[in-house]
Amino acid sequence: DQQVKQNSPSLSVQEGRISILNCDYTNSMFDYFLWYKKYPAEGPTFLISISSIKDKNEDGRFTVFLNKSAKHLSLHIVPSQPGDSAVYFCATGGGSNYKLTFGKGTLLTVNP
Amino acid sequence: EADIYQTPRYLVIGTGKKITLECSQTMGHDKMYWYQQDPGMELHLIHYSYGVNSTEKGDLSSESTVSRIRTEHFPLTLESARPSHTSQYLCASSGGGGDEKLFFGSGTQLSVL
């Protein structure tokens, strides 16, 4: 049973527009949340994270929002650039468990 | 930039061969992990280690084995490769700073014929 769900396998946006990627989780014990970006045949690279005590974290063009009551987080990319085209994975973890649980990823395509 | 290295990047091998995927990190991290990922699927944890001489199986059952004799080195071995082992294998490490941010290597794309 998937604990972390990314329900959109793909997303296509125009350059300069906002990209919104969504993630839902089931385990209320999760207390930190991360987004990774991955190119084909490469390892994931860390983008941005948020802890459960916050509802927003911003880093340049990337903002992560956390809605704990809805067990939902989202990643906003503004403005989107063609170089942002990649697979984005949501990951969660928490408690004494040092392991991360990943979603299936969303393929973002930013069109020039 | 994370200093974690995986070799080889690509490996094509015949059924029944023994293979070892190498992973090394120079960050002094205690925690290291092996994930397996197929296209369009989530990363599945297959092995992890919280320190030297400590290894545990992950959430996804795997026929591979790992060892952790040195902090910096976490190799993965398949005694007899099969086509079902074809996948991307990703090694990661963590400094345990509270958010468990993982640093990943570039991965090994394994194809078993």
Short mmCIF file of N, CA and C in Angstrom, two decimals, chain A residues 9-112:
data_model
loop_
_atom_site.label_atom_id
_atom_site.label_comp_id
_atom_site.label_asym_id
_atom_site.label_seq_id
_atom_site.Cartn_x
_atom_site.Cartn_y
_atom_site.Cartn_z
N PRO A 9 1.20 11.46 -13.16
CA PRO A 9 2.45 10.90 -13.71
C PRO A 9 3.23 11.93 -14.53
N SER A 10 2.50 12.91 -15.10
CA SER A 10 3.19 13.88 -15.93
C SER A 10 2.47 15.23 -15.87
N LEU A 11 3.25 16.27 -16.20
CA LEU A 11 2.73 17.64 -16.21
C LEU A 11 3.50 18.41 -17.27
N SER A 12 2.77 19.16 -18.09
CA SER A 12 3.41 19.96 -19.13
C SER A 12 3.02 21.41 -18.94
N VAL A 13 4.01 22.32 -18.90
CA VAL A 13 3.73 23.75 -18.72
C VAL A 13 4.57 24.56 -19.70
N GLN A 14 4.16 25.77 -19.90
CA GLN A 14 4.86 26.69 -20.79
C GLN A 14 5.95 27.41 -19.99
N GLU A 15 7.07 27.65 -20.64
CA GLU A 15 8.15 28.41 -20.02
C GLU A 15 7.62 29.73 -19.47
N GLY A 16 8.07 30.05 -18.25
CA GLY A 16 7.66 31.31 -17.62
C GLY A 16 6.43 31.17 -16.74
N ARG A 17 5.67 30.09 -16.94
CA ARG A 17 4.47 29.88 -16.12
C ARG A 17 4.82 29.15 -14.83
N ILE A 18 3.81 28.97 -13.98
CA ILE A 18 4.01 28.26 -12.73
C ILE A 18 3.80 26.76 -12.94
N SER A 19 4.66 25.96 -12.32
CA SER A 19 4.48 24.51 -12.27
C SER A 19 4.08 24.15 -10.84
N ILE A 20 3.05 23.34 -10.70
CA ILE A 20 2.60 22.90 -9.38
C ILE A 20 2.57 21.39 -9.37
N LEU A 21 3.40 20.81 -8.51
CA LEU A 21 3.45 19.36 -8.38
C LEU A 21 2.91 18.98 -7.01
N ASN A 22 2.09 17.94 -6.98
CA ASN A 22 1.38 17.58 -5.76
C ASN A 22 1.78 16.22 -5.22
N CYS A 23 1.60 16.08 -3.90
CA CYS A 23 1.98 14.83 -3.22
C CYS A 23 1.06 14.64 -2.03
N ASP A 24 0.56 13.43 -1.85
CA ASP A 24 -0.27 13.10 -0.69
C ASP A 24 0.39 11.97 0.09
N TYR A 25 0.26 12.00 1.41
CA TYR A 25 0.83 10.93 2.22
C TYR A 25 -0.21 10.44 3.21
N THR A 26 0.02 9.25 3.74
CA THR A 26 -0.99 8.64 4.61
C THR A 26 -0.57 8.58 6.07
N ASN A 27 0.73 8.56 6.33
CA ASN A 27 1.21 8.35 7.69
C ASN A 27 1.38 9.68 8.42
N SER A 28 0.56 9.90 9.43
CA SER A 28 0.61 11.17 10.17
C SER A 28 1.86 11.29 11.03
N MET A 29 2.65 10.20 11.14
CA MET A 29 3.89 10.26 11.89
C MET A 29 5.03 10.89 11.10
N PHE A 30 4.83 11.02 9.78
CA PHE A 30 5.86 11.68 8.98
C PHE A 30 6.03 13.12 9.46
N ASP A 31 7.27 13.54 9.67
CA ASP A 31 7.45 14.92 10.13
C ASP A 31 8.47 15.72 9.34
N TYR A 32 9.00 15.13 8.27
CA TYR A 32 9.78 15.95 7.34
C TYR A 32 9.51 15.47 5.93
N PHE A 33 9.61 16.41 5.02
CA PHE A 33 9.15 16.19 3.65
C PHE A 33 10.15 16.83 2.70
N LEU A 34 10.51 16.10 1.66
CA LEU A 34 11.54 16.57 0.74
C LEU A 34 11.09 16.39 -0.70
N TRP A 35 11.65 17.22 -1.56
CA TRP A 35 11.47 17.07 -3.01
C TRP A 35 12.83 16.85 -3.65
N TYR A 36 12.86 15.88 -4.55
CA TYR A 36 14.06 15.58 -5.32
C TYR A 36 13.74 15.70 -6.80
N LYS A 37 14.77 16.03 -7.55
CA LYS A 37 14.68 16.14 -9.01
C LYS A 37 15.59 15.07 -9.61
N LYS A 38 15.10 14.41 -10.66
CA LYS A 38 15.90 13.33 -11.24
C LYS A 38 15.85 13.37 -12.76
N TYR A 39 17.03 13.30 -13.36
CA TYR A 39 17.16 13.14 -14.81
C TYR A 39 17.34 11.66 -15.11
N PRO A 40 16.98 11.21 -16.33
CA PRO A 40 17.16 9.80 -16.69
C PRO A 40 18.61 9.36 -16.51
N ALA A 41 18.80 8.17 -15.99
CA ALA A 41 20.12 7.56 -15.81
C ALA A 41 21.02 8.38 -14.87
N GLU A 42 20.41 9.23 -14.04
CA GLU A 42 21.17 9.97 -13.03
C GLU A 42 20.56 9.69 -11.66
N GLY A 43 21.31 10.02 -10.59
CA GLY A 43 20.74 9.92 -9.26
C GLY A 43 19.91 11.14 -8.94
N PRO A 44 18.95 11.01 -8.03
CA PRO A 44 18.14 12.18 -7.63
C PRO A 44 19.01 13.23 -6.95
N THR A 45 18.65 14.49 -7.15
CA THR A 45 19.33 15.58 -6.44
C THR A 45 18.31 16.31 -5.57
N PHE A 46 18.73 16.67 -4.38
CA PHE A 46 17.85 17.33 -3.42
C PHE A 46 17.48 18.72 -3.91
N LEU A 47 16.19 19.07 -3.76
CA LEU A 47 15.72 20.39 -4.17
C LEU A 47 15.39 21.27 -2.96
N ILE A 48 14.45 20.80 -2.15
CA ILE A 48 13.95 21.62 -1.06
C ILE A 48 13.23 20.71 -0.07
N SER A 49 13.19 21.12 1.20
CA SER A 49 12.51 20.32 2.21
C SER A 49 11.69 21.21 3.12
N ILE A 50 10.85 20.57 3.92
CA ILE A 50 10.06 21.29 4.91
C ILE A 50 9.80 20.36 6.08
N SER A 51 9.84 20.91 7.29
CA SER A 51 9.51 20.11 8.46
C SER A 51 8.05 20.35 8.83
N SER A 52 7.54 19.47 9.67
CA SER A 52 6.11 19.52 9.99
C SER A 52 5.72 20.74 10.81
N ILE A 53 6.70 21.47 11.34
CA ILE A 53 6.36 22.65 12.15
C ILE A 53 6.13 23.87 11.28
N LYS A 54 6.38 23.73 9.98
CA LYS A 54 6.18 24.85 9.05
C LYS A 54 5.08 24.51 8.06
N ASP A 55 4.55 25.54 7.40
CA ASP A 55 3.61 25.28 6.33
C ASP A 55 4.11 25.79 4.98
N LYS A 56 5.28 26.43 5.00
CA LYS A 56 5.84 26.95 3.74
C LYS A 56 7.34 27.08 3.89
N ASN A 57 8.06 26.74 2.80
CA ASN A 57 9.49 26.98 2.75
C ASN A 57 9.84 27.39 1.33
N GLU A 58 10.65 28.41 1.22
CA GLU A 58 10.95 29.00 -0.08
C GLU A 58 12.46 29.00 -0.32
N ASP A 59 12.84 28.71 -1.57
CA ASP A 59 14.25 28.77 -1.95
C ASP A 59 14.31 29.17 -3.41
N GLY A 60 14.50 30.47 -3.63
CA GLY A 60 14.57 30.96 -5.01
C GLY A 60 13.25 30.75 -5.73
N ARG A 61 13.31 30.05 -6.86
CA ARG A 61 12.10 29.82 -7.65
C ARG A 61 11.23 28.69 -7.09
N PHE A 62 11.71 27.99 -6.08
CA PHE A 62 11.03 26.81 -5.56
C PHE A 62 10.40 27.11 -4.19
N THR A 63 9.12 26.74 -4.06
CA THR A 63 8.41 26.88 -2.79
C THR A 63 7.68 25.59 -2.51
N VAL A 64 7.82 25.09 -1.28
CA VAL A 64 7.07 23.91 -0.88
C VAL A 64 6.04 24.33 0.15
N PHE A 65 4.81 23.84 -0.02
CA PHE A 65 3.70 24.10 0.90
C PHE A 65 3.29 22.79 1.55
N LEU A 66 3.03 22.85 2.85
CA LEU A 66 2.59 21.66 3.59
C LEU A 66 1.25 21.91 4.26
N ASN A 67 0.30 21.05 4.01
CA ASN A 67 -1.00 21.09 4.67
C ASN A 67 -1.15 19.80 5.47
N LYS A 68 -0.81 19.88 6.76
CA LYS A 68 -0.77 18.67 7.58
C LYS A 68 -2.14 18.06 7.78
N SER A 69 -3.15 18.89 7.91
CA SER A 69 -4.50 18.34 8.15
C SER A 69 -4.98 17.54 6.96
N ALA A 70 -4.57 17.97 5.77
CA ALA A 70 -4.96 17.26 4.55
C ALA A 70 -3.92 16.22 4.15
N LYS A 71 -2.80 16.15 4.87
CA LYS A 71 -1.68 15.26 4.53
C LYS A 71 -1.29 15.47 3.05
N HIS A 72 -1.02 16.71 2.74
CA HIS A 72 -0.76 17.10 1.35
C HIS A 72 0.38 18.10 1.31
N LEU A 73 1.28 17.90 0.35
CA LEU A 73 2.28 18.93 0.10
C LEU A 73 2.39 19.18 -1.39
N SER A 74 2.86 20.36 -1.71
CA SER A 74 2.99 20.72 -3.11
C SER A 74 4.30 21.49 -3.32
N LEU A 75 4.80 21.40 -4.52
CA LEU A 75 5.99 22.13 -4.94
C LEU A 75 5.59 23.09 -6.04
N HIS A 76 5.91 24.37 -5.84
CA HIS A 76 5.64 25.39 -6.86
C HIS A 76 6.96 25.85 -7.45
N ILE A 77 7.01 25.91 -8.75
CA ILE A 77 8.19 26.41 -9.44
C ILE A 77 7.76 27.62 -10.27
N VAL A 78 8.32 28.79 -9.92
CA VAL A 78 7.95 30.02 -10.61
C VAL A 78 9.19 30.90 -10.83
N PRO A 79 9.49 31.36 -12.05
CA PRO A 79 8.90 30.88 -13.29
C PRO A 79 9.53 29.57 -13.73
N SER A 80 8.80 28.75 -14.43
CA SER A 80 9.33 27.49 -14.93
C SER A 80 10.28 27.73 -16.09
N GLN A 81 11.33 26.92 -16.14
CA GLN A 81 12.34 27.03 -17.20
C GLN A 81 12.51 25.67 -17.88
N PRO A 82 12.91 25.65 -19.15
CA PRO A 82 13.09 24.36 -19.83
C PRO A 82 14.05 23.42 -19.09
N GLY A 83 15.05 23.98 -18.40
CA GLY A 83 15.98 23.15 -17.63
C GLY A 83 15.36 22.48 -16.42
N ASP A 84 14.13 22.88 -16.09
CA ASP A 84 13.42 22.23 -14.97
C ASP A 84 12.80 20.91 -15.40
N SER A 85 12.80 20.63 -16.69
CA SER A 85 12.20 19.39 -17.18
C SER A 85 12.95 18.19 -16.62
N ALA A 86 12.24 17.38 -15.85
CA ALA A 86 12.83 16.24 -15.14
C ALA A 86 11.70 15.50 -14.43
N VAL A 87 12.04 14.42 -13.75
CA VAL A 87 11.08 13.75 -12.87
C VAL A 87 11.28 14.28 -11.46
N TYR A 88 10.18 14.64 -10.81
CA TYR A 88 10.22 15.17 -9.46
C TYR A 88 9.61 14.15 -8.49
N PHE A 89 10.40 13.80 -7.48
CA PHE A 89 9.95 12.84 -6.48
C PHE A 89 9.69 13.55 -5.15
N CYS A 90 8.57 13.21 -4.56
CA CYS A 90 8.25 13.61 -3.21
C CYS A 90 8.74 12.50 -2.28
N ALA A 91 9.31 12.86 -1.12
CA ALA A 91 9.80 11.87 -0.16
C ALA A 91 9.44 12.32 1.25
N THR A 92 9.15 11.37 2.11
CA THR A 92 8.78 11.70 3.48
C THR A 92 9.47 10.77 4.46
N GLY A 93 9.59 11.23 5.69
CA GLY A 93 10.19 10.40 6.73
C GLY A 93 9.80 10.95 8.08
N GLY A 94 10.16 10.20 9.15
CA GLY A 94 9.83 10.75 10.45
C GLY A 94 10.10 9.82 11.60
N GLY A 95 10.01 10.38 12.81
CA GLY A 95 10.22 9.64 14.03
C GLY A 95 11.63 9.14 14.14
N SER A 96 11.79 7.94 14.69
CA SER A 96 13.12 7.37 14.84
C SER A 96 13.54 6.61 13.59
N ASN A 97 12.69 6.67 12.59
CA ASN A 97 12.96 5.98 11.34
C ASN A 97 13.79 6.89 10.44
N TYR A 98 15.00 6.51 10.16
CA TYR A 98 15.86 7.36 9.35
C TYR A 98 15.71 7.10 7.86
N LYS A 99 14.68 6.37 7.47
CA LYS A 99 14.50 6.03 6.06
C LYS A 99 13.48 6.97 5.42
N LEU A 100 13.70 7.24 4.14
CA LEU A 100 12.74 8.03 3.38
C LEU A 100 11.86 7.12 2.54
N THR A 101 10.58 7.50 2.42
CA THR A 101 9.64 6.81 1.55
C THR A 101 9.33 7.73 0.38
N PHE A 102 9.45 7.21 -0.83
CA PHE A 102 9.31 8.02 -2.03
C PHE A 102 8.00 7.75 -2.75
N GLY A 103 7.48 8.77 -3.45
CA GLY A 103 6.38 8.58 -4.38
C GLY A 103 6.91 8.09 -5.72
N LYS A 104 5.98 7.91 -6.69
CA LYS A 104 6.37 7.39 -8.00
C LYS A 104 6.93 8.45 -8.93
N GLY A 105 6.82 9.69 -8.53
CA GLY A 105 7.39 10.76 -9.34
C GLY A 105 6.40 11.35 -10.33
N THR A 106 6.65 12.61 -10.70
CA THR A 106 5.89 13.31 -11.74
C THR A 106 6.88 13.83 -12.77
N LEU A 107 6.66 13.48 -14.02
CA LEU A 107 7.52 13.97 -15.10
C LEU A 107 7.05 15.36 -15.51
N LEU A 108 7.88 16.35 -15.25
CA LEU A 108 7.58 17.73 -15.63
C LEU A 108 8.27 18.06 -16.95
N THR A 109 7.50 18.57 -17.89
CA THR A 109 8.05 19.05 -19.15
C THR A 109 7.74 20.53 -19.28
N VAL A 110 8.78 21.34 -19.41
CA VAL A 110 8.59 22.78 -19.59
C VAL A 110 8.92 23.11 -21.04
N ASN A 111 7.92 23.57 -21.75
CA ASN A 111 8.05 23.85 -23.18
C ASN A 111 8.50 25.29 -23.45
N PRO A 112 9.50 25.46 -24.32
CA PRO A 112 9.98 26.83 -24.62
C PRO A 112 8.90 27.66 -25.32
#
